[in-house]
Tab-separated table of C-alpha atoms in Angstrom:
chain	number	residue	atom	x	y	z
A	1	UNK	CA	118.868	102.043	116.625
A	2	UNK	CA	120.308	99.078	114.851
A	3	UNK	CA	120.101	99.607	111.095
A	4	UNK	CA	118.042	97.499	108.969
A	5	UNK	CA	119.557	97.128	105.307
A	6	UNK	CA	117.046	96.787	102.698
A	7	UNK	CA	117.207	96.435	98.818
A	8	UNK	CA	114.707	97.638	96.217
A	9	UNK	CA	114.773	94.561	93.804
A	10	UNK	CA	112.020	95.854	91.331
A	11	UNK	CA	111.840	98.699	89.801
A	12	UNK	CA	115.151	99.341	89.119
A	13	UNK	CA	116.828	102.946	89.175
A	14	UNK	CA	115.809	105.296	86.387
A	15	UNK	CA	113.448	102.786	84.665
A	16	UNK	CA	111.422	104.268	81.863
A	17	UNK	CA	108.106	102.305	81.604
A	18	UNK	CA	105.128	102.584	79.131
A	19	UNK	CA	101.932	100.436	78.523
A	20	UNK	CA	104.050	98.476	76.158
A	21	UNK	CA	105.883	97.044	79.163
A	22	UNK	CA	103.231	97.191	82.096
A	23	UNK	CA	99.497	96.934	81.927
A	24	UNK	CA	97.100	100.014	82.363
A	25	UNK	CA	95.034	100.013	85.439
A	26	UNK	CA	92.764	102.758	86.075
A	27	UNK	CA	94.669	106.028	86.336
A	28	UNK	CA	98.294	104.595	85.853
A	29	UNK	CA	100.357	101.632	85.132
A	30	UNK	CA	100.277	98.538	87.277
A	31	UNK	CA	104.008	98.114	88.379
A	32	UNK	CA	105.393	95.302	90.650
A	33	UNK	CA	107.269	96.635	93.689
A	34	UNK	CA	109.559	93.907	95.207
A	35	UNK	CA	112.653	94.519	97.941
A	36	UNK	CA	114.131	92.314	100.372
A	37	UNK	CA	116.078	92.454	103.758
A	38	UNK	CA	119.732	92.085	103.519
A	39	UNK	CA	120.834	92.377	106.995
A	40	UNK	CA	120.758	89.579	109.584
A	41	UNK	CA	119.186	89.197	113.028
A	42	UNK	CA	116.385	91.306	112.147
A	43	UNK	CA	112.886	90.881	113.773
A	44	UNK	CA	109.656	90.841	111.893
A	45	UNK	CA	109.018	94.192	110.873
A	46	UNK	CA	106.327	96.579	109.267
A	47	UNK	CA	106.975	97.645	105.528
A	48	UNK	CA	106.095	100.618	103.729
A	49	UNK	CA	106.328	101.447	100.068
A	50	UNK	CA	105.922	105.162	99.050
A	51	UNK	CA	105.849	107.028	95.825
A	52	UNK	CA	106.402	110.816	95.706
A	53	UNK	CA	103.458	111.025	93.346
A	54	UNK	CA	100.986	109.006	95.358
A	55	UNK	CA	97.917	111.213	95.615
A	56	UNK	CA	97.043	110.304	99.076
A	57	UNK	CA	93.499	111.503	100.292
A	58	UNK	CA	95.028	111.798	103.897
A	59	UNK	CA	98.117	111.547	105.939
A	60	UNK	CA	96.904	107.992	107.009
A	61	UNK	CA	97.235	106.787	103.375
A	62	UNK	CA	100.579	108.224	102.370
A	63	UNK	CA	101.993	104.889	101.960
A	64	UNK	CA	101.094	102.651	98.907
A	65	UNK	CA	100.464	99.951	101.013
A	66	UNK	CA	98.981	102.003	103.823
A	67	UNK	CA	96.477	99.201	105.070
A	68	UNK	CA	99.319	96.468	105.266
A	69	UNK	CA	99.283	96.391	108.942
A	70	UNK	CA	100.946	92.854	109.505
A	71	UNK	CA	104.713	92.362	110.509
A	72	UNK	CA	106.605	90.042	108.460
A	73	UNK	CA	110.362	88.569	108.510
A	74	UNK	CA	110.759	89.553	104.706
A	75	UNK	CA	109.623	92.489	102.554
A	76	UNK	CA	106.138	91.839	100.911
A	77	UNK	CA	106.010	92.928	97.557
A	78	UNK	CA	102.838	94.549	96.042
A	79	UNK	CA	101.424	96.179	92.492
A	80	UNK	CA	101.382	99.865	92.466
A	81	UNK	CA	99.353	101.801	90.355
A	82	UNK	CA	101.683	104.563	89.121
A	83	UNK	CA	100.429	107.355	87.160
A	84	UNK	CA	102.190	109.593	84.575
A	85	UNK	CA	105.336	111.362	85.786
A	86	UNK	CA	108.575	110.841	87.585
A	87	UNK	CA	108.088	108.885	90.887
A	88	UNK	CA	110.602	108.684	93.624
A	89	UNK	CA	110.280	105.212	95.175
A	90	UNK	CA	110.922	104.509	98.786
A	91	UNK	CA	110.852	101.397	100.863
A	92	UNK	CA	110.793	101.810	104.438
A	93	UNK	CA	111.012	99.192	107.328
A	94	UNK	CA	110.458	99.541	111.104
A	95	UNK	CA	109.070	97.969	114.179
A	96	UNK	CA	106.265	100.141	114.778
A	97	UNK	CA	103.385	100.514	112.391
A	98	UNK	CA	102.212	104.201	113.267
A	99	UNK	CA	103.799	107.334	112.184
A	100	UNK	CA	102.717	109.238	115.185
A	101	UNK	CA	105.701	111.042	117.030
A	102	UNK	CA	105.209	109.277	120.065
A	103	UNK	CA	105.173	105.727	118.223
A	104	UNK	CA	108.131	106.763	116.191
A	105	UNK	CA	110.162	107.764	119.402
A	106	UNK	CA	109.973	103.995	120.478
A	107	UNK	CA	111.578	102.726	117.222
A	108	UNK	CA	114.397	100.313	117.666
A	109	UNK	CA	114.663	98.689	114.219
A	110	UNK	CA	114.353	100.677	111.088
A	111	UNK	CA	116.074	101.313	107.608
A	112	UNK	CA	115.142	102.484	104.195
A	113	UNK	CA	116.072	101.817	100.513
A	114	UNK	CA	115.249	103.998	97.475
A	115	UNK	CA	114.859	107.554	97.611
A	116	UNK	CA	115.799	110.673	95.704
A	117	UNK	CA	118.979	110.739	93.252
A	118	UNK	CA	121.240	111.850	96.062
A	119	UNK	CA	120.349	108.750	98.265
A	120	UNK	CA	122.802	105.868	98.693
A	121	UNK	CA	120.744	103.581	96.663
A	122	UNK	CA	118.033	105.851	94.795
A	123	UNK	CA	115.125	104.496	92.944
A	124	UNK	CA	113.192	106.947	90.671
A	125	UNK	CA	110.831	105.503	87.979
A	126	UNK	CA	109.547	107.541	84.852
A	127	UNK	CA	105.901	106.653	83.858
A	128	UNK	CA	105.053	107.504	80.264
A	129	UNK	CA	101.282	107.298	79.767
A	130	UNK	CA	99.412	109.599	77.270
A	131	UNK	CA	96.012	110.277	78.460
A	132	UNK	CA	93.675	112.583	76.910
A	133	UNK	CA	90.922	114.090	79.111
A	134	UNK	CA	87.237	113.612	78.331
A	135	UNK	CA	86.669	117.134	77.754
A	136	UNK	CA	89.252	117.700	75.078
A	137	UNK	CA	87.673	119.765	72.508
A	138	UNK	CA	87.354	118.225	68.929
A	139	UNK	CA	86.634	121.322	67.186
A	140	UNK	CA	89.810	123.509	67.166
A	141	UNK	CA	90.426	127.051	65.920
A	142	UNK	CA	93.825	128.075	64.436
A	143	UNK	CA	93.010	131.460	66.159
A	144	UNK	CA	92.555	130.104	69.362
A	145	UNK	CA	92.623	126.433	70.925
A	146	UNK	CA	93.072	124.408	74.081
A	147	UNK	CA	95.134	121.429	74.095
A	148	UNK	CA	94.972	119.143	77.315
A	149	UNK	CA	96.753	116.080	78.786
A	150	UNK	CA	96.362	114.383	82.088
A	151	UNK	CA	99.363	115.317	84.265
A	152	UNK	CA	101.249	114.562	87.443
A	153	UNK	CA	99.421	116.437	90.325
A	154	UNK	CA	103.021	117.971	91.557
A	155	UNK	CA	103.679	119.393	87.689
A	156	UNK	CA	103.936	122.815	89.097
A	157	UNK	CA	105.641	122.072	92.350
A	158	UNK	CA	109.197	123.329	92.972
A	159	UNK	CA	110.224	120.112	94.519
A	160	UNK	CA	109.150	118.219	91.260
A	161	UNK	CA	110.389	120.331	88.534
A	162	UNK	CA	114.162	119.374	88.885
A	163	UNK	CA	113.333	115.740	88.632
A	164	UNK	CA	110.694	115.694	86.088
A	165	UNK	CA	111.824	113.879	82.741
A	166	UNK	CA	108.411	113.850	80.968
A	167	UNK	CA	107.894	115.974	77.825
A	168	UNK	CA	104.277	116.695	76.278
A	169	UNK	CA	103.874	117.737	72.643
A	170	UNK	CA	101.127	117.135	69.973
A	171	UNK	CA	101.114	116.170	66.425
A	172	UNK	CA	98.407	116.801	63.685
A	173	UNK	CA	98.158	114.128	61.047
A	174	UNK	CA	95.844	114.849	58.128
A	175	UNK	CA	92.803	112.650	57.998
A	176	UNK	CA	90.867	112.381	54.891
A	177	UNK	CA	90.060	115.811	52.598
A	178	UNK	CA	91.484	118.067	51.472
A	179	UNK	CA	94.343	116.073	50.269
A	180	UNK	CA	98.117	116.843	50.002
A	181	UNK	CA	98.307	118.360	53.585
A	182	UNK	CA	101.440	117.636	55.946
A	183	UNK	CA	101.637	116.500	59.277
A	184	UNK	CA	102.486	119.138	61.979
A	185	UNK	CA	104.304	118.583	65.388
A	186	UNK	CA	103.812	121.161	68.018
A	187	UNK	CA	105.555	121.563	71.184
A	188	UNK	CA	104.555	124.570	73.094
A	189	UNK	CA	107.421	126.440	74.967
A	190	UNK	CA	105.239	126.633	78.091
A	191	UNK	CA	102.266	124.779	79.519
A	192	UNK	CA	99.955	125.730	82.159
A	193	UNK	CA	98.718	123.479	84.916
A	194	UNK	CA	95.365	123.087	86.418
A	195	UNK	CA	95.086	121.051	89.389
A	196	UNK	CA	92.419	118.536	89.906
A	197	UNK	CA	88.867	119.829	90.666
A	198	UNK	CA	89.985	123.484	90.102
A	199	UNK	CA	87.623	123.929	87.093
A	200	UNK	CA	85.691	120.956	87.674
A	201	UNK	CA	88.247	118.476	85.923
A	202	UNK	CA	88.499	114.950	87.757
A	203	UNK	CA	92.405	114.887	87.221
A	204	UNK	CA	95.343	117.329	87.150
A	205	UNK	CA	96.155	118.798	83.766
A	206	UNK	CA	98.629	120.339	81.729
A	207	UNK	CA	97.346	122.358	78.684
A	208	UNK	CA	98.258	124.766	75.847
A	209	UNK	CA	95.936	127.825	75.279
A	210	UNK	CA	96.598	130.086	72.398
A	211	UNK	CA	97.244	129.990	68.541
A	212	UNK	CA	97.705	126.836	66.542
A	213	UNK	CA	100.740	126.405	64.285
A	214	UNK	CA	100.321	128.613	61.109
A	215	UNK	CA	101.399	125.914	58.895
A	216	UNK	CA	98.174	123.899	59.833
A	217	UNK	CA	95.507	123.741	56.905
A	218	UNK	CA	92.026	123.472	57.687
A	219	UNK	CA	90.100	120.393	57.802
A	220	UNK	CA	89.982	116.964	59.704
A	221	UNK	CA	93.005	115.594	61.514
A	222	UNK	CA	94.028	112.971	64.252
A	223	UNK	CA	95.353	114.788	67.127
A	224	UNK	CA	98.135	112.842	68.714
A	225	UNK	CA	99.250	113.350	72.272
A	226	UNK	CA	102.900	112.609	72.758
A	227	UNK	CA	104.332	112.017	76.246
A	228	UNK	CA	108.069	111.339	75.864
A	229	UNK	CA	111.301	110.880	78.129
A	230	UNK	CA	113.497	113.790	78.043
A	231	UNK	CA	116.542	113.019	76.054
A	232	UNK	CA	115.405	109.829	74.665
A	233	UNK	CA	112.882	110.233	71.808
A	234	UNK	CA	112.279	106.750	71.384
A	235	UNK	CA	110.637	106.143	74.686
A	236	UNK	CA	107.196	107.502	74.020
A	237	UNK	CA	103.772	106.794	74.812
A	238	UNK	CA	100.909	108.285	72.562
A	239	UNK	CA	97.221	108.663	72.517
A	240	UNK	CA	94.849	110.013	69.823
A	241	UNK	CA	91.658	111.721	69.031
A	242	UNK	CA	89.850	112.737	65.856
A	243	UNK	CA	89.681	116.548	65.463
A	244	UNK	CA	88.396	119.350	63.049
A	245	UNK	CA	90.675	122.498	62.627
A	246	UNK	CA	88.711	125.694	61.641
A	247	UNK	CA	89.996	129.078	60.980
């Protein structure tokens, strides 16, 4: 099988992105993907883009561009909708469009670029996108409350945990009366995970359930969800909601 040499031009490996750099579209950020064939004497091929966090509804739609069934002499770029989380991006080229075993066995030309950290030329992208679910309560009790955030659907998977660089935390900023209250930051030591549709939720969630920090006073606050890149506190995206803290 003659190897096809590919290169991912965009995004670059270990890119950390927020809505400040790429627009929000639906559930994620609209991120351009660009690549090229760098080997010579390669026939027109089928190209597939993959993300490890693509919530494909079935095995035929695993590729981000699953409906692109035309061969081309060069890689066709695309704009991908990438949700919050650490994505492994892979570009694959082959001379058979189907992934069925009988068709795969007939492949003559094929190649790959990107992939995990131990690949020859890895491509990992970290998407920081703070999203509060619609059912986040606005009346919170210090004695027991639930804080929620939209999360990658693989958050609790063993193959995702080692590569994850997404850190969730919350901040309570005093709003209105009573005066002389302080801002309180809160990063739970552990977070629970609720998969999409498990409890009627339309998106996968991380959540904290328990008592709120004792130093919180009662009254109105702005609850700020903070999604940061682990190890680089300056790389962050935030979303906020007005809440009331009770006893």
